mmCIF file of C-alpha atoms in Angstrom:
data_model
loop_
_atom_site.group_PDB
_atom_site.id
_atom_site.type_symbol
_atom_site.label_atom_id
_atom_site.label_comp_id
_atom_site.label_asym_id
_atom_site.label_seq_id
_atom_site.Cartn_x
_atom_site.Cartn_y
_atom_site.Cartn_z
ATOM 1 C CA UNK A 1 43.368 25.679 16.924
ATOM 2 C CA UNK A 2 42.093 24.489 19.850
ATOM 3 C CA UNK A 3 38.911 25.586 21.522
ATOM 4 C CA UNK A 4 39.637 28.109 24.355
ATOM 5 C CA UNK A 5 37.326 27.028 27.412
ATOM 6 C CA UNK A 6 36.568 29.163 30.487
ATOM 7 C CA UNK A 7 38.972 26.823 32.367
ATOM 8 C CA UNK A 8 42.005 28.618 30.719
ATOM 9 C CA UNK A 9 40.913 31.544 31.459
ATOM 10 C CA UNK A 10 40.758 30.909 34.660
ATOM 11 C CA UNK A 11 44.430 29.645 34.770
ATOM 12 C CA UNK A 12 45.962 32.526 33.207
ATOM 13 C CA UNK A 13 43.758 34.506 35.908
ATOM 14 C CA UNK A 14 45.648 32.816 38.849
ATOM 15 C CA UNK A 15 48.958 33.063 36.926
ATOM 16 C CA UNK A 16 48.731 36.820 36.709
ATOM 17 C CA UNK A 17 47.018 37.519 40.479
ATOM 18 C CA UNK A 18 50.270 35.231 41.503
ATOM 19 C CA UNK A 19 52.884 37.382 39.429
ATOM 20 C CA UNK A 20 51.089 41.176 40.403
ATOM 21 C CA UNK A 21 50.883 40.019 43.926
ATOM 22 C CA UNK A 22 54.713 39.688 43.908
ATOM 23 C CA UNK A 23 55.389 43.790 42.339
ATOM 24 C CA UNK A 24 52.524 45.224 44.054
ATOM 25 C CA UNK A 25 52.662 48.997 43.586
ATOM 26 C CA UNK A 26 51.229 52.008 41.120
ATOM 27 C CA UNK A 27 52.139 53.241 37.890
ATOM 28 C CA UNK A 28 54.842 54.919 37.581
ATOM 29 C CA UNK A 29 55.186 55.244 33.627
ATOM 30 C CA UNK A 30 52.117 56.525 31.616
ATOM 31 C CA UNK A 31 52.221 55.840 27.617
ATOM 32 C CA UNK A 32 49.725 57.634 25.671
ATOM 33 C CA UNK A 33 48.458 56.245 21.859
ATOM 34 C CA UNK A 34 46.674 59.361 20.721
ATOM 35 C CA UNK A 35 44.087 57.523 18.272
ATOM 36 C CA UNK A 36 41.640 60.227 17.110
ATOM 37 C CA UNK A 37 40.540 59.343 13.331
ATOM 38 C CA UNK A 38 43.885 60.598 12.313
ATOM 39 C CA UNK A 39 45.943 59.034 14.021
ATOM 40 C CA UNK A 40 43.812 55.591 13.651
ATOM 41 C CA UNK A 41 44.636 56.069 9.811
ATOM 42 C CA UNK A 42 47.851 56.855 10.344
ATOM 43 C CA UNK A 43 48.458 53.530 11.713
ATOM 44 C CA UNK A 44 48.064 54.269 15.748
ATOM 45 C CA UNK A 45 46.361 50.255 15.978
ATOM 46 C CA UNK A 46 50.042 48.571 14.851
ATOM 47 C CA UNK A 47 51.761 50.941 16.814
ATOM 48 C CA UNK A 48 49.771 49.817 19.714
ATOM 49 C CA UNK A 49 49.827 46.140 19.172
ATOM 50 C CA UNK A 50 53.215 46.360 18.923
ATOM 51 C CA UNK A 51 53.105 48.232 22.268
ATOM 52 C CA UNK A 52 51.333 45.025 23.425
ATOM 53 C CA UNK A 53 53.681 42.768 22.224
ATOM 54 C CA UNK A 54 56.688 44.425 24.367
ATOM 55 C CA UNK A 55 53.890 44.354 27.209
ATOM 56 C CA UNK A 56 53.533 40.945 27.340
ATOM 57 C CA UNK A 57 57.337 40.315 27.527
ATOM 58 C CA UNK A 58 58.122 42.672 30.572
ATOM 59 C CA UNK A 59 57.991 41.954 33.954
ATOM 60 C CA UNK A 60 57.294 45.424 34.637
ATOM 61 C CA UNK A 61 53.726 46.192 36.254
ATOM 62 C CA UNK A 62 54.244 49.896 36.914
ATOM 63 C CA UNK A 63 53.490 50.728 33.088
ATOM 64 C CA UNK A 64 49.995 51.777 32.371
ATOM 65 C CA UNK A 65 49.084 52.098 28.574
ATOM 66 C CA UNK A 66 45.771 54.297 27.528
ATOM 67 C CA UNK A 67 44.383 55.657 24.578
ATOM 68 C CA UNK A 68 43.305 59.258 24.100
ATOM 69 C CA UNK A 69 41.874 61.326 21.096
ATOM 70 C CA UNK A 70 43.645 63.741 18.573
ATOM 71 C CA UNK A 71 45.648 66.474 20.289
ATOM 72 C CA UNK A 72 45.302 68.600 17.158
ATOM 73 C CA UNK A 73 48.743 68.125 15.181
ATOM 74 C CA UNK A 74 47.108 65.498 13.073
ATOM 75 C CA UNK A 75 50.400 66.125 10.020
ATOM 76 C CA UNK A 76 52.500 64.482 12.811
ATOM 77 C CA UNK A 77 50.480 61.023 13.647
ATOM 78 C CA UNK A 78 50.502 58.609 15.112
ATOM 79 C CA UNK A 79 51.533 60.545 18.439
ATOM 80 C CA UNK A 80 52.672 58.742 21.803
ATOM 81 C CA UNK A 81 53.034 60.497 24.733
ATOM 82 C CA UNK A 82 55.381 59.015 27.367
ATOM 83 C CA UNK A 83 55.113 60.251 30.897
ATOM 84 C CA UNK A 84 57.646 59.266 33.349
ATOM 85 C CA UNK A 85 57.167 59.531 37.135
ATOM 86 C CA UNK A 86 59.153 62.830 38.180
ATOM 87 C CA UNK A 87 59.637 63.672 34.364
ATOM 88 C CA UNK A 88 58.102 65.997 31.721
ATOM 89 C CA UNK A 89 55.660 64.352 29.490
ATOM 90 C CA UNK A 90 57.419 63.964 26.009
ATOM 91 C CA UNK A 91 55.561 63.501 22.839
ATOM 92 C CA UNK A 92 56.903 61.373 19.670
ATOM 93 C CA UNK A 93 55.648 61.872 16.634
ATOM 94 C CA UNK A 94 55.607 59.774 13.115
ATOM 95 C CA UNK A 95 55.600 56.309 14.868
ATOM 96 C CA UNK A 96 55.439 52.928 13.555
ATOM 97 C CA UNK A 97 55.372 49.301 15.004
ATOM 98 C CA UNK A 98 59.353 49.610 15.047
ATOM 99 C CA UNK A 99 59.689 53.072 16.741
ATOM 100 C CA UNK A 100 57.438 52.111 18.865
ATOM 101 C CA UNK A 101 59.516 48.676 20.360
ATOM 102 C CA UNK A 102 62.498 51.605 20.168
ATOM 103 C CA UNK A 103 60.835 53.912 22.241
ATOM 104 C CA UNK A 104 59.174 51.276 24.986
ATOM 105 C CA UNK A 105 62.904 49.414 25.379
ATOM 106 C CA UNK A 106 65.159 52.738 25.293
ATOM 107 C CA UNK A 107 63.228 55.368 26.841
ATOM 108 C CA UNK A 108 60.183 53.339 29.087
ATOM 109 C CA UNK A 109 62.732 50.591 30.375
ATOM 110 C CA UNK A 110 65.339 52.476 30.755
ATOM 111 C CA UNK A 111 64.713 56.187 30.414
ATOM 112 C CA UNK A 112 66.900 57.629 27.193
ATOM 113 C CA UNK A 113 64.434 59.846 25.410
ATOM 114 C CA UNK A 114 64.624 59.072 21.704
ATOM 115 C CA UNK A 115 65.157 62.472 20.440
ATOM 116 C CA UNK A 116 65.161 61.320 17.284
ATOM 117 C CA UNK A 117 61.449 61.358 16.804
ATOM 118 C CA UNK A 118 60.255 63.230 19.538
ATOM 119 C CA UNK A 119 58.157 66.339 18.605
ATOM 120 C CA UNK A 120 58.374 68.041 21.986
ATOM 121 C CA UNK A 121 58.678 67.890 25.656
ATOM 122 C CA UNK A 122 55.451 68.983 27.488
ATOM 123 C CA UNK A 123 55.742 71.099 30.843
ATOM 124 C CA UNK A 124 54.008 68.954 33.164
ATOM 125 C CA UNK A 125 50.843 69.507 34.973
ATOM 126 C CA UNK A 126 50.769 73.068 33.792
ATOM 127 C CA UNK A 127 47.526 74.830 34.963
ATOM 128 C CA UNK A 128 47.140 76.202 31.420
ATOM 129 C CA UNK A 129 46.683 74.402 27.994
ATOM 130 C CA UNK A 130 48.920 74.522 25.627
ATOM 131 C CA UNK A 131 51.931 74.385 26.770
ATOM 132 C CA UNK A 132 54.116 72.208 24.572
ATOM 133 C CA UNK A 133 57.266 73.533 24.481
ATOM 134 C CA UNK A 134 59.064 72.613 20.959
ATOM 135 C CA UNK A 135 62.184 71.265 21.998
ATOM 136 C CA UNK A 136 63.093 69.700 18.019
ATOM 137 C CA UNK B 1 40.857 54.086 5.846
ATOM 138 C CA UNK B 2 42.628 51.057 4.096
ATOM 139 C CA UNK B 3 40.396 48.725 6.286
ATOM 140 C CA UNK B 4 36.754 48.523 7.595
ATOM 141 C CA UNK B 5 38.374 47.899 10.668
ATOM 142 C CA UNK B 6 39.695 51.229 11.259
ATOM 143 C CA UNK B 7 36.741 52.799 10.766
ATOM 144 C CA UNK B 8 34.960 50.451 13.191
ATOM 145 C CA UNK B 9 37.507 51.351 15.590
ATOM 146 C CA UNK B 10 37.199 55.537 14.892
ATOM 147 C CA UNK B 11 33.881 55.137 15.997
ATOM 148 C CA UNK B 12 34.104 52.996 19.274
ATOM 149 C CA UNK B 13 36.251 55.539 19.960
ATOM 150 C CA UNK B 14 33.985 58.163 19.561
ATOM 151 C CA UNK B 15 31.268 56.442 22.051
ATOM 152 C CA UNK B 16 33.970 55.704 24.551
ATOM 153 C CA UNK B 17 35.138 59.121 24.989
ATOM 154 C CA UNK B 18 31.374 59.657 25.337
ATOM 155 C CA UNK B 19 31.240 57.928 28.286
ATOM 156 C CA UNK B 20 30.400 54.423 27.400
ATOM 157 C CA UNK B 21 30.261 51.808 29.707
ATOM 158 C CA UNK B 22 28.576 49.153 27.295
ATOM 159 C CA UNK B 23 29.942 49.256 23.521
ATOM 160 C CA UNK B 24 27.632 46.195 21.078
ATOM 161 C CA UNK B 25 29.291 45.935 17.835
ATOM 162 C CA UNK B 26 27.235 43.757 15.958
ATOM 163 C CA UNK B 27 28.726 42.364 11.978
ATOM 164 C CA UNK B 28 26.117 40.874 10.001
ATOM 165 C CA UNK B 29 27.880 39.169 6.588
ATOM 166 C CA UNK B 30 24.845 37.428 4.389
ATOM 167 C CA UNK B 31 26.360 36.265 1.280
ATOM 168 C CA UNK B 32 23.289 35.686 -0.191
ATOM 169 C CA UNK B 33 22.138 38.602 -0.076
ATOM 170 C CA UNK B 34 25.538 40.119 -0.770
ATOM 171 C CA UNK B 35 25.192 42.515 2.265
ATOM 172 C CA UNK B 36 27.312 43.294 5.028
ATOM 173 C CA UNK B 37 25.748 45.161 8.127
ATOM 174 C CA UNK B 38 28.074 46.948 10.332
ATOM 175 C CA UNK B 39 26.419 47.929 13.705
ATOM 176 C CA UNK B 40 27.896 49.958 16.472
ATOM 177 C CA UNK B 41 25.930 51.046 19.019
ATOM 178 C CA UNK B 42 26.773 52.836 22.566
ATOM 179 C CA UNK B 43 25.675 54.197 26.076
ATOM 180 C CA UNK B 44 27.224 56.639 25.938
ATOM 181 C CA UNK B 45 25.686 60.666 26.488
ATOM 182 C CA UNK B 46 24.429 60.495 23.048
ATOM 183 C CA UNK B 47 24.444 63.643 20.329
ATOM 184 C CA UNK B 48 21.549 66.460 21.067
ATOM 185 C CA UNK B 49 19.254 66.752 18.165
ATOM 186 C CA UNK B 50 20.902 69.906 16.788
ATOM 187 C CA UNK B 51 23.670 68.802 16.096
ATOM 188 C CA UNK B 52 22.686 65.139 15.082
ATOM 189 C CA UNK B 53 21.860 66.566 11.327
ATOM 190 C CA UNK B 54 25.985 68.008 11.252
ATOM 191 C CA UNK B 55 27.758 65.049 12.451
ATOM 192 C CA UNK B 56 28.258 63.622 9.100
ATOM 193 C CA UNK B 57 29.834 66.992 7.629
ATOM 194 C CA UNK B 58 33.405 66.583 7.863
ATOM 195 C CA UNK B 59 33.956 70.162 8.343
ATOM 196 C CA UNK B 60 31.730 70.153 11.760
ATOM 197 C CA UNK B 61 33.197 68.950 15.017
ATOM 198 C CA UNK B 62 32.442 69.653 18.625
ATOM 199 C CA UNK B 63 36.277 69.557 18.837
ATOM 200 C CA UNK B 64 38.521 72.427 19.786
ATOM 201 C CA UNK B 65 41.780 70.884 18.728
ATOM 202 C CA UNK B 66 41.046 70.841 15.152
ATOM 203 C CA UNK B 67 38.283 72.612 12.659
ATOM 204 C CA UNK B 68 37.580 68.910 10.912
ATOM 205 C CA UNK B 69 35.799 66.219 12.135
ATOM 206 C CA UNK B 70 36.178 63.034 9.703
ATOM 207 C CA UNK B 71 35.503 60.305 11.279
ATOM 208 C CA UNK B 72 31.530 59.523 10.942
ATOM 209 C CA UNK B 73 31.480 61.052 7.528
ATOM 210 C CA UNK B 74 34.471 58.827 6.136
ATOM 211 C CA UNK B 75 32.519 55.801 7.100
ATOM 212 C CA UNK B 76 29.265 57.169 5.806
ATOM 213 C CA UNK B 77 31.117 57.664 2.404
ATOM 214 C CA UNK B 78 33.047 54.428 2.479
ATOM 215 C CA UNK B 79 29.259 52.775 2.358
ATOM 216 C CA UNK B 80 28.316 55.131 0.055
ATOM 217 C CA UNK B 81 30.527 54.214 -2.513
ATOM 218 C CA UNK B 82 29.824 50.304 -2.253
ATOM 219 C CA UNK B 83 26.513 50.853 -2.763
ATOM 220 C CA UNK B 84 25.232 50.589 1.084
ATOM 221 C CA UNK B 85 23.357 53.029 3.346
ATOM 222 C CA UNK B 86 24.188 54.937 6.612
ATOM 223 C CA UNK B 87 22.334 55.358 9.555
ATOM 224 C CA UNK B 88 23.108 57.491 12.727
ATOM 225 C CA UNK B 89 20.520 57.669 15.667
ATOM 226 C CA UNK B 90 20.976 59.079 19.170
ATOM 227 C CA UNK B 91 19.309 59.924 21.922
ATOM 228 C CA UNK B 92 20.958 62.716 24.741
ATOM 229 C CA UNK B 93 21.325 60.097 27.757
ATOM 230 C CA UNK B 94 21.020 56.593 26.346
ATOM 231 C CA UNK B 95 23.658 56.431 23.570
ATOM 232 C CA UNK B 96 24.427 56.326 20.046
ATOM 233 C CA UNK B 97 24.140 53.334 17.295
ATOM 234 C CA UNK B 98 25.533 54.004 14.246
ATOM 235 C CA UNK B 99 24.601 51.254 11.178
ATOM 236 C CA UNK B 100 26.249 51.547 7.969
ATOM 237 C CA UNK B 101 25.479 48.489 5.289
ATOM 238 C CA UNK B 102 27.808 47.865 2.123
ATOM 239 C CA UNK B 103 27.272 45.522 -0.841
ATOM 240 C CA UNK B 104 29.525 42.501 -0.770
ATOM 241 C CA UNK B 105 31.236 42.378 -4.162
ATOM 242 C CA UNK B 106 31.509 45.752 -4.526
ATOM 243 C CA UNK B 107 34.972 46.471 -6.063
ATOM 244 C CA UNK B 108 35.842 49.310 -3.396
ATOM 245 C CA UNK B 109 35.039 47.555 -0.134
ATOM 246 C CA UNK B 110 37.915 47.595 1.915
ATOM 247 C CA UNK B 111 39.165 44.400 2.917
ATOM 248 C CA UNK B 112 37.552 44.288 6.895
ATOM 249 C CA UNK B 113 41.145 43.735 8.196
ATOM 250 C CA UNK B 114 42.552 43.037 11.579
ATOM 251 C CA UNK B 115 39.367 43.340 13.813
ATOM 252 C CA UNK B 116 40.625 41.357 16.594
ATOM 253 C CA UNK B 117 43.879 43.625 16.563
ATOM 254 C CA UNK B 118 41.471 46.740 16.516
ATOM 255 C CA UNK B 119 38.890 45.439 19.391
ATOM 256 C CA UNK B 120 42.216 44.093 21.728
ATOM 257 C CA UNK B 121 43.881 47.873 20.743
ATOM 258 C CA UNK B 122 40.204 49.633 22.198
ATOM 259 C CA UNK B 123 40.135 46.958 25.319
ATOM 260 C CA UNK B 124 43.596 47.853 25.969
ATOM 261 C CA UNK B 125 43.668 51.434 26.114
ATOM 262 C CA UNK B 126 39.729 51.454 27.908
ATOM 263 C CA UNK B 127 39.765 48.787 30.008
ATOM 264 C CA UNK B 128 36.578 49.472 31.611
ATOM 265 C CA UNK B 129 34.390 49.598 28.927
ATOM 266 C CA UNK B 130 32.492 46.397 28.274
ATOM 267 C CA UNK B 131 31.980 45.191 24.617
ATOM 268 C CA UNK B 132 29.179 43.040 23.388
ATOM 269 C CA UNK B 133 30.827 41.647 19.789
ATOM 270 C CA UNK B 134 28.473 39.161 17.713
ATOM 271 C CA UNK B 135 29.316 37.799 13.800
ATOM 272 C CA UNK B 136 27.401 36.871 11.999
ATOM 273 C CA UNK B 137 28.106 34.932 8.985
ATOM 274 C CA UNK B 138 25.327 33.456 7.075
ATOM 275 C CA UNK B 139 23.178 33.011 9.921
ATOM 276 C CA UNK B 140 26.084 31.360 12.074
ATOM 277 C CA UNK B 141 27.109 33.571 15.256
ATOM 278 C CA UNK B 142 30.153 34.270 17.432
ATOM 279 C CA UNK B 143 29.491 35.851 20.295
ATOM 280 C CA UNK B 144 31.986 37.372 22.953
ATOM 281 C CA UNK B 145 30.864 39.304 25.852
ATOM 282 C CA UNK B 146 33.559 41.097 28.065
ATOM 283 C CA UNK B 147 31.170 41.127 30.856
ATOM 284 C CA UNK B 148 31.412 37.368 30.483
ATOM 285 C CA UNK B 149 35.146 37.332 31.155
ATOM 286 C CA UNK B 150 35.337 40.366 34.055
ATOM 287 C CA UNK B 151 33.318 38.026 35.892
ATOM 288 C CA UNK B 152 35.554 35.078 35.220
ATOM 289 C CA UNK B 153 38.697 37.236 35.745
ATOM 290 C CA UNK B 154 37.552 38.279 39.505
ATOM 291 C CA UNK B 155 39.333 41.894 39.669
ATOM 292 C CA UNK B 156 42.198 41.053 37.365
ATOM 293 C CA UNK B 157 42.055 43.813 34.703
ATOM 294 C CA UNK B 158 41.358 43.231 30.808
ATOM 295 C CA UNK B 159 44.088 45.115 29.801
ATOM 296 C CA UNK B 160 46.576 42.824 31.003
ATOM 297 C CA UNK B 161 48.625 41.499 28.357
ATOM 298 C CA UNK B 162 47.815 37.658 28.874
ATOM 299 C CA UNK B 163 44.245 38.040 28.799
ATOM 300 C CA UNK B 164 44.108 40.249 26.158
ATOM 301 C CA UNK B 165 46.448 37.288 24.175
ATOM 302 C CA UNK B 166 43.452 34.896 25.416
ATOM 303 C CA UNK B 167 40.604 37.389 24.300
ATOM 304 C CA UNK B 168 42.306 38.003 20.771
ATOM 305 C CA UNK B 169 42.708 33.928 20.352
ATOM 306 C CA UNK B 170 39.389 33.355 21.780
ATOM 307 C CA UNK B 171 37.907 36.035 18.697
ATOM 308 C CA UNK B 172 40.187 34.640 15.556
ATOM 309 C CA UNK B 173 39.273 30.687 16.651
ATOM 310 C CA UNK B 174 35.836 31.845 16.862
ATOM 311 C CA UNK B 175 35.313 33.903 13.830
ATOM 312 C CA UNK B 176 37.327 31.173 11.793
ATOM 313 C CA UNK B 177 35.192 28.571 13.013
ATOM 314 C CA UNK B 178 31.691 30.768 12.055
ATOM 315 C CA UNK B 179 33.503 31.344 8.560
ATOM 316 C CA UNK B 180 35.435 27.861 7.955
ATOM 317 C CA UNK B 181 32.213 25.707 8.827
ATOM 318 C CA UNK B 182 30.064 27.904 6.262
ATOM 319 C CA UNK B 183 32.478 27.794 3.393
ATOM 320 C CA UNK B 184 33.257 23.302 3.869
ATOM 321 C CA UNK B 185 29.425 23.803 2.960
ATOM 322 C CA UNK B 186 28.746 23.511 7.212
ATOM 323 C CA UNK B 187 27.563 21.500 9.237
ATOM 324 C CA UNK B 188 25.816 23.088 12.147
ATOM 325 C CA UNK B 189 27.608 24.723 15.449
ATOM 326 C CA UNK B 190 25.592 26.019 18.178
ATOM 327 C CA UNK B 191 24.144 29.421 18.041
#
């Protein structure tokens, strides 16, 4: 492989100032890779590179992507929480690299909530902890 | 954890959510003396003496989500077990460095796995913590410092996708050069 130099660095810099200058704007979807110790043995890291993969390939700049620890169901990781601008929060459970590409194309792109392995559907901003309301 | 990468990545974690700014994950692999050195070290608030002694039970945790806390004391067994040691030292205020050393050829060291994958996963989801990585194989050293590239980037976050392609490129070339140079028999790169 070729030696990477400071140089293209510096070109991919000017590439992606060009292309967020064009979609200025904030976030306006939220994914959340819980990756305590459970869920990092659970496999949280290849569901998260494969949440960079489908980064890299969308145009979109209103997604922000952040890690957080264990939420405390630990039997049901790796958890991702997906919040939508104007929508509740809604947590999926048992992910993989492939459920993960589901999720990001069907329910971040284009809002269907994959039911299929979502664990529940958080009431948002609630004052109080604990609020998950099971909704599977 | 099926990799030593995992584990390296549990306990970034840990000094992250402890406020990090500055993470320095130093690998030291010496084939000659058949030990690998595993480093981590952070800025983070650091552990108060009290409860420095505990961390390592796996049934302590300053968590209230759970009653278990596994993470320091599965990597303090995993070195354990391939006949290594584990140190933890912190002070409250200037961060945490965890060391943990394992013998080479032991038959239950886990394979260290996809490091890059981990570090780019961490950089990712924390985009403003710096890292400080070195290798160290045999002597010969790879070196990437995040601070480095922020200053390069000029305002352009790490987390984008492209860079973090670059950064994760940057770290397999670098770490294959370190290792592919030693094992041809090597002739020098610069330190």
């Amino acid at each position: 492989m070729a030696k990477l130099t400071i140089e293209d660095l510096k070109r991919i810099k000017e590439q992606v100032k060009k292309d967020t200058a064009l979609r200025e704007g904030g976030a306006t979807v939220k994914i959340t890779v819980h990756m305590g110790t459970c869920g990092i043995a659970a496999g949280a890291r290849e569901v998260m590179d494969a949440l960079l993969q489908e980064m890299a390939e969308t145009d979109r700049q209103d997604i922000r992507v952040v890690t957080s620890g264990c939420m405390g169901m630990c039997s049901s990781e790796p958890n991702v929480t997906v919040e939508v601008q104007g929508h509740d929060p809604v947590v999926y459970q048992g992910m993989d690299a492939n459920k993960m590409r589901q999720v990001f194309k069907r329910h971040v792109l284009l809002g269907e909530v994959q039911t299929d392995f979502a664990l529940a559907r958080m009431k948002e901003e609630s004052p109080e902890e604990g609020s998950a309301e099971q909704e599977t | 954890m099926r990799e030593l990468a995992l584990h390296i990545m549990d306990i970034i974690e840990n000094g992250i959510n402890a406020g990090a700014g500055l993470i320095r994950l130093n690998i030291q692999e010496d084939r000659r003396k058949n030990r690998l050195r595993i480093t981590i070290q952070d800025n983070g608030r650091g552990i108060p003496r009290e409860i420095l002694d505990k961390v390592t039970d796996p049934f302590f945790t300053t968590r209230t989500a759970r009653r278990v806390g596994l993470g320091l004391s599965l990597f303090r067994e995993a070195s354990k077990r391939c006949g290594g040691e584990f140190k933890i030292d912190s002070r409250p205020g200037e961060g945490t460095t965890v060391e943990a050393t394992f013998q080479m050829d032991h038959i239950d060291l886990a394979p260290m796995g996809d490091l890059t994958g981990a570090l780019t996963t961490l950089m990712m989801g924390s985009p403003e913590v710096d890292f400080l990585y070195t290798h160290e194989i045999d002597g010969r050293r790879f070196v990437l410092d995040t601070r480095e590239i922020r200053e390069t980037l000029d305002g352009v976050p790490l987390n984008n996708a492209r860079i973090l392609k670059f950064i994760s490129d940057m770290i397999e070339g670098g770490v294959e050069e370190i290792r592919g140079l030693q094992e041809k028999g090597g002739e020098g790169i610069e330190d």
